[in-house]
XYZ file of C-alpha atoms in Angstrom:
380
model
C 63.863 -12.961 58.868
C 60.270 -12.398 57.359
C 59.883 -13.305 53.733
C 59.096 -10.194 51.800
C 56.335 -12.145 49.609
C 54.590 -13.251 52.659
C 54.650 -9.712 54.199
C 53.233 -8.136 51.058
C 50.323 -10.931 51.121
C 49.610 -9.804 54.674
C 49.702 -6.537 53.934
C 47.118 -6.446 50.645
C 45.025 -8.397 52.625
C 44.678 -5.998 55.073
C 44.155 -2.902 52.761
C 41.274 -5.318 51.170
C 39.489 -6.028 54.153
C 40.721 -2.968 56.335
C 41.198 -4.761 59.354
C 44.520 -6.514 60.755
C 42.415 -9.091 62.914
C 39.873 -9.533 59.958
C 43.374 -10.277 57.658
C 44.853 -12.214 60.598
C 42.051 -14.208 60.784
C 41.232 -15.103 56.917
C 45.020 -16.031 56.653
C 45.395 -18.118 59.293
C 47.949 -16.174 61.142
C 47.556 -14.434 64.820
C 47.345 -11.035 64.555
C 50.561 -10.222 66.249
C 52.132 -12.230 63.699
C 50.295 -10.262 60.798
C 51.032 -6.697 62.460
C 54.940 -7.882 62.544
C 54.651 -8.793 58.731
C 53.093 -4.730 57.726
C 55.440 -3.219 60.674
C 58.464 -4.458 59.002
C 57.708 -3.588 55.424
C 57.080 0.028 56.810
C 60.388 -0.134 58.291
C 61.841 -1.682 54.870
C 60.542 1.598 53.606
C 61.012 4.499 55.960
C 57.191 5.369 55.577
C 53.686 4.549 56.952
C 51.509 2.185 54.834
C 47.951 2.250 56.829
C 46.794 4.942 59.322
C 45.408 3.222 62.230
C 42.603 4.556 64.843
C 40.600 2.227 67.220
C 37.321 1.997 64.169
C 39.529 1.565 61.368
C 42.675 1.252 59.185
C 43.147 3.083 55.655
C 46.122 3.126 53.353
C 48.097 6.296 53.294
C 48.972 8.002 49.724
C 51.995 5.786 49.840
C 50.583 2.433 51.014
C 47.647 2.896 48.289
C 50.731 2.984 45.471
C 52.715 -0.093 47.168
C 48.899 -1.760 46.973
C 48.864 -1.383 43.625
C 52.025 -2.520 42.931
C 51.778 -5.545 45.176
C 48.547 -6.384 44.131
C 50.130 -6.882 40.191
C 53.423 -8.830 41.831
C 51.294 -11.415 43.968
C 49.303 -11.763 40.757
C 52.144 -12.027 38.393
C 53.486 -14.501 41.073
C 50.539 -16.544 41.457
C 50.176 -16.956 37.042
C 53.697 -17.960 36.278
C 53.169 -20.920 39.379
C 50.314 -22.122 37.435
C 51.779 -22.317 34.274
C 54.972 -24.071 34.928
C 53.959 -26.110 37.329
C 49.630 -26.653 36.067
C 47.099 -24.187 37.130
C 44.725 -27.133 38.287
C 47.384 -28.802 40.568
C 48.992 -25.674 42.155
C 46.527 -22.787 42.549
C 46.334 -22.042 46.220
C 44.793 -20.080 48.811
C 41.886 -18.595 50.372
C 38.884 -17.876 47.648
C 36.378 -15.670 49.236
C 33.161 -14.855 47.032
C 29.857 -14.166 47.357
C 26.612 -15.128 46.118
C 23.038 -14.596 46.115
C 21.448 -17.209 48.237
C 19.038 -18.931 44.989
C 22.223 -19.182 42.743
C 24.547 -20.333 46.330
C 21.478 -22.883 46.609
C 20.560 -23.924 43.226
C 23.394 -23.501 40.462
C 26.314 -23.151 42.746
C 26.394 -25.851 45.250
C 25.236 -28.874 43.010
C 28.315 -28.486 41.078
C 31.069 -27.338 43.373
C 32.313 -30.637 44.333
C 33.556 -30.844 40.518
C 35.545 -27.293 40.783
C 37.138 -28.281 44.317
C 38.090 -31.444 42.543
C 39.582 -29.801 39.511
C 41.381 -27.078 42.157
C 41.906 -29.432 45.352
C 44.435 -26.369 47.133
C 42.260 -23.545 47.228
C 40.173 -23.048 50.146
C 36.794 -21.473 49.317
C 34.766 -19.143 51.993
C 30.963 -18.511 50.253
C 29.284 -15.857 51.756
C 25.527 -16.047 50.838
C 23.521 -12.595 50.948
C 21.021 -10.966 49.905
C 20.814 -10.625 46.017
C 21.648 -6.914 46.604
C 24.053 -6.613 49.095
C 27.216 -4.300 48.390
C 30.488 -6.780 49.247
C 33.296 -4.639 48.443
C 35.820 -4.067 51.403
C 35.546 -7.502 53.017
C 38.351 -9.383 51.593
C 36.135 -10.657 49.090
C 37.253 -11.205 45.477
C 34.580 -11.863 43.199
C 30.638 -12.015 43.481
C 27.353 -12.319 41.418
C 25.382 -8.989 41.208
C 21.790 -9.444 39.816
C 20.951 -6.464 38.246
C 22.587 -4.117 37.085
C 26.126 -3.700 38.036
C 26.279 -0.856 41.025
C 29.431 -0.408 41.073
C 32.096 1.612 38.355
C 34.543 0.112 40.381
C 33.743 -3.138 39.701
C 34.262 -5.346 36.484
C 31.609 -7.596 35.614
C 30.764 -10.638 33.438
C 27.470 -11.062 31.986
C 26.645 -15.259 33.124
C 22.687 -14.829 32.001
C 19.442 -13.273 32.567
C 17.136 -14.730 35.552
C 12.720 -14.865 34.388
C 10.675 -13.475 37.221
C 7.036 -13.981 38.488
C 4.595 -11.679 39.289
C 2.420 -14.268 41.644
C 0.994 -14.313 44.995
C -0.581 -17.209 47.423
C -4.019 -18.223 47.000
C -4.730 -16.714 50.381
C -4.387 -13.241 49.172
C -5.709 -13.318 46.341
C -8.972 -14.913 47.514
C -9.048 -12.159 50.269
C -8.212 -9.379 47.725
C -9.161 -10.375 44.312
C -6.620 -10.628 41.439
C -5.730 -7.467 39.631
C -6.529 -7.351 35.634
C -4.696 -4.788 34.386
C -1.844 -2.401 35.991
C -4.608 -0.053 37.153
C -6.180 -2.468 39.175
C -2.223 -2.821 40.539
C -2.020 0.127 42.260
C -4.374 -0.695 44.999
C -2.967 -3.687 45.908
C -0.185 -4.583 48.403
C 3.134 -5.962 48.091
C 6.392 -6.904 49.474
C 9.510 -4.316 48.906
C 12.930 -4.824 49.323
C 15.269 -3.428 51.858
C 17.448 -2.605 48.921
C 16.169 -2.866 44.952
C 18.151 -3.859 41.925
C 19.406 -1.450 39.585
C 17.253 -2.489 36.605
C 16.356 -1.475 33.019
C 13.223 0.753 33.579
C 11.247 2.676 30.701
C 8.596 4.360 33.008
C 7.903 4.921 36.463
C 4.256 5.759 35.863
C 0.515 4.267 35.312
C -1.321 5.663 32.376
C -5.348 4.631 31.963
C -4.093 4.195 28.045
C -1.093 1.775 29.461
C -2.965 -0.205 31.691
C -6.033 -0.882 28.945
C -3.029 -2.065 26.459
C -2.675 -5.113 28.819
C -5.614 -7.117 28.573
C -7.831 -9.088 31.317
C -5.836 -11.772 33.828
C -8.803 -14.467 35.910
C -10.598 -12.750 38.761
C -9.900 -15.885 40.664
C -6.955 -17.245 42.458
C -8.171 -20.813 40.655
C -8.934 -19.287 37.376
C -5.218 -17.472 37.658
C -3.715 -20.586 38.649
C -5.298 -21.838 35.327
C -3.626 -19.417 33.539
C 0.103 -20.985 34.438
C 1.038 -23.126 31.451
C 0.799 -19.529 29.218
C 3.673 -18.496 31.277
C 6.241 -20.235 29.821
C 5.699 -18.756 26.420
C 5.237 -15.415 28.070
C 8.745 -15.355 29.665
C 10.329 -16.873 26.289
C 9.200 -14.112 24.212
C 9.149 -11.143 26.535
C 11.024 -8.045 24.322
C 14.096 -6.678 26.103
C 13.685 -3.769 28.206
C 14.600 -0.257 27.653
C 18.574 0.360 28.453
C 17.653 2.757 31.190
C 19.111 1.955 34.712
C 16.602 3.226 37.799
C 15.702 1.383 41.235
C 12.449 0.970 41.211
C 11.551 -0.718 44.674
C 8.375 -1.603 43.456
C 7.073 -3.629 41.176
C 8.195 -3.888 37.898
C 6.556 -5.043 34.555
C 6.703 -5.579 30.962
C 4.070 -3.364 28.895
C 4.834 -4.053 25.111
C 8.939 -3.165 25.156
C 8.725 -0.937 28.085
C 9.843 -1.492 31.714
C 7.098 -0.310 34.105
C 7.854 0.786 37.707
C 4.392 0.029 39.693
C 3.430 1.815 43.052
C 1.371 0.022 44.890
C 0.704 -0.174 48.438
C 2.776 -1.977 51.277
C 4.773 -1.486 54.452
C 6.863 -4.319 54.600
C 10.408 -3.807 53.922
C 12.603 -7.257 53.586
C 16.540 -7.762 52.931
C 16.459 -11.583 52.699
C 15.598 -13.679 50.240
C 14.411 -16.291 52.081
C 12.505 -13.788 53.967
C 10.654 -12.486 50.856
C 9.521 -15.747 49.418
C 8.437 -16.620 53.328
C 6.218 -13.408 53.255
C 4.800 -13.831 49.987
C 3.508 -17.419 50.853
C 2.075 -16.219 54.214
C -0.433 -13.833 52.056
C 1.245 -11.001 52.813
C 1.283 -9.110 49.247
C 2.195 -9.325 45.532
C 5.937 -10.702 45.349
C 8.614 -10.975 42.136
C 10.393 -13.774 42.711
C 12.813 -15.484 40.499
C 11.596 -18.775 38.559
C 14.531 -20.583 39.947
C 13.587 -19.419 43.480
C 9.953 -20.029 43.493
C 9.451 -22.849 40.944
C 8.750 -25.460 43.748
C 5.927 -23.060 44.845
C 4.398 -22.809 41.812
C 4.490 -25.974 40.834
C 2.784 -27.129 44.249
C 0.059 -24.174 43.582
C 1.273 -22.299 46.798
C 2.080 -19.436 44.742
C -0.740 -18.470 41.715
C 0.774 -16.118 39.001
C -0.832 -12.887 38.270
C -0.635 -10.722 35.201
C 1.302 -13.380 32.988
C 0.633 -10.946 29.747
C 2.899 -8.704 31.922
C 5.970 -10.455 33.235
C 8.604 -8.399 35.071
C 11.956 -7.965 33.430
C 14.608 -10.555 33.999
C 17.104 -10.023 36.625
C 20.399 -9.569 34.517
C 23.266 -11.977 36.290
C 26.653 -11.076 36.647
C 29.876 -12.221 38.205
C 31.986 -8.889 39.567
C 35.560 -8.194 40.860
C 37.259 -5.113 41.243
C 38.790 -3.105 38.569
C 42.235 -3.952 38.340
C 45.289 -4.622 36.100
C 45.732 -7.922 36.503
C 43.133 -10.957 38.093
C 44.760 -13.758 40.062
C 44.455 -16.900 38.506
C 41.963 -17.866 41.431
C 39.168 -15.965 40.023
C 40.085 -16.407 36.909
C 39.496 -20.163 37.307
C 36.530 -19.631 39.426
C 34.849 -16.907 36.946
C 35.559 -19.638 33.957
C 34.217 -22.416 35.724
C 31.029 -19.660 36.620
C 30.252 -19.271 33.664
C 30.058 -22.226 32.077
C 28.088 -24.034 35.080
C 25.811 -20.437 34.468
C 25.401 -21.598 30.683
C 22.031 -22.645 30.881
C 20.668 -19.466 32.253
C 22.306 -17.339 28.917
C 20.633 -18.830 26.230
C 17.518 -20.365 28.246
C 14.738 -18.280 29.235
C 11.633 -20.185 29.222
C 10.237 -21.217 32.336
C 7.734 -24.456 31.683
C 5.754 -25.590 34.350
C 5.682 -29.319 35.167
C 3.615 -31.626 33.641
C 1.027 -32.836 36.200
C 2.094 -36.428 37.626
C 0.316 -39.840 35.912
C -1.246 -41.334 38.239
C 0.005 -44.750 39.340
C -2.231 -47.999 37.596
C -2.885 -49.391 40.872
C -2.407 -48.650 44.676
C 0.483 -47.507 46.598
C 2.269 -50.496 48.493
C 1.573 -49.915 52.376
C 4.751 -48.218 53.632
C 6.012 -46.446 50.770
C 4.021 -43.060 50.395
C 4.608 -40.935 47.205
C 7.113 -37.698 47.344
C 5.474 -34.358 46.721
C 8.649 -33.022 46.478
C 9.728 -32.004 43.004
C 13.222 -30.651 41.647
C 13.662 -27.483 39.697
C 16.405 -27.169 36.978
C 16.171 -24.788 33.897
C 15.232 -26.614 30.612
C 18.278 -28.088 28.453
């Protein structure tokens, strides 16, 4: 006899990700096994819970109302195990989130070993994509967004607020010159994304009067390498931007209060963050960066910073799930635990750039050459 429970797991699981083999697959089950499980709750009820074709499989009007319903039991289930028996010892299953690769890399991973610790049954799947990426209908049940959320469907948490960079590698900006006000902007090139944030934006035009407001950046790659240290203090008191969502796919920056959408000029097109970053150092255009992403690069002087007096606005950080009644007590844990390892990013925005090194008082031993390699963390 199947156990109704594990039948109604199978079956939400399916509706989530749309697929039986998918479902089969991130339960550990052979498919056949996982087809048996929906089959026989459709018998159970005399109806049809999915309509199947060879592309895909959607919930009919009475499947979507059992989802609902099952989705609340399997939660209601999964709360009253963890509380009689201790949510830490007995939360269980498969956790499948996903995360932009620079918070996967650099907030994320240093301190998961303490979470699978605290929560030794769960199994965790990360998917790492781009910063952008839309993750709904995979089976997934919880992800950081940075931007603004795109989603109605979704619920989100705000975790913090990510500085950017306006900056470039020396061997553009020797080639082209570094722009001194957002005039000069427009005739420069950058590097767009596939697919923009939804962001705070004020304007989506130059004026002459705007770009005169801003002041005068270094002509030079060295001279606007000079101007780094000022870019801590820039990013700490930026003013918040205008509470109007727009994608710009451009470049964005800070003119007094107002989020500015830049054109400029550019034919590359990149999903990946990894990908942008790689293109910026190469010299192909103008990039926006987060801190935490490019800090090593700036620190190294790989990447120069250009138009400090104009940083863009930060890249609001959220942790999403669907909209629902109830929240297993898996993501509840996991959005907790979020949050508080994402502390340091809500009431920190200041970006200081690292003292140069002291030089050692005598030679290096023979053997033991000095590490260029320096760590990034956001400031206590």
């Amino acid at each position: 006899m199947i156990d109704r429970i594990t039948a109604m797991r199978t079956f939400v699981r399916v509706a989530d990700v749309g697929s039986f083999t998918k479902a089969a697959a991130s339960l550990d089950l052979p498919r056949a096994t996982a087809t048996t499980q929906v089959q026989h709750l459709e018998r159970w009820f005399g109806v049809a819970l999915f309509t199947r074709s060879t592309r895909r499989v959607a919930l009919t009007i009475e499947g979507a109302v059992y989802y609902e319903r099952c989705a609340a039991i399997l939660a209601d289930i999964e709360e009253v195990e963890a509380g009689l028996f201790g949510a830490e010892v007995q939360l269980r299953g498969r956790l499948a989130i996903v995360l932009p690769p620079v918070i996967a890399r650099e907030v994320v991973m240093p301190a998961l070993a303490e979470f699978q610790a605290r929560y030794p049954g769960l199994e965790i799947a990360i998917d790492a994509t781009p910063a952008h990426g839309d993750w709904r209908g995979d089976g997934v049940e919880c992800g950081v967004v940075l931007g603004e959320l795109p989603d109605s469907r979704l619920v989100a948490r705000h975790l913090g607020d990510l500085p950017r960079v306006t900056c470039a590698s020396r061997r553009y900006l020797d080639t082209h010159g570094v722009p001194d006000d957002l005039e000069a902007l427009t005739a420069h090139t950058s590097v767009k994304w596939l697919t923009a944030p939804a962001e705070p934006l004020a304007s989506a035009s130059v004026s002459a009067s705007m770009s005169a407001s801003v002041g005068h950046a270094p002509r030079s790659a060295s001279a606007a390498n000079d101007a780094l240290p000022a870019l801590g203090s820039m990013l700490a008191t930026s003013p918040p931007p205008a509470l109007v969502t727009a994608r710009c796919g451009d470049l964005m920056l800070m003119v007094g209060d107002r989020a500015t959408c830049v054109r400029t000029r550019g034919q590359l097109h990149v999903g990946d963050e990894a990908a942008y970053l790689a293109a910026g150092l190469e010299g192909l255009g103008l990039i926006q960066p987060t801190v935490l992403a490019a800090a090593p690069y700036l620190a190294s002087g790989r990447l120069v910073p250009v138009l400090p007096k104009c940083p863009p606005p930060p890249l609001r950080l959220s942790v999403a799930y669907p909209a629902q009644k109830r929240v297993s007590p898996r993501v509840r844990a996991f959005v907790d635990w979020l949050a508080q390892i994402c502390e340091p990013l809500a009431t920190q925005q200041r970006y200081a750039p690292p003292a140069p090194p002291t030089p050692p008082a005598g030679p290096l031993p023979e053997g033991k050459p000095s590490s260029t390699r320096r760590s990034f963390r956001l400031p206590a």
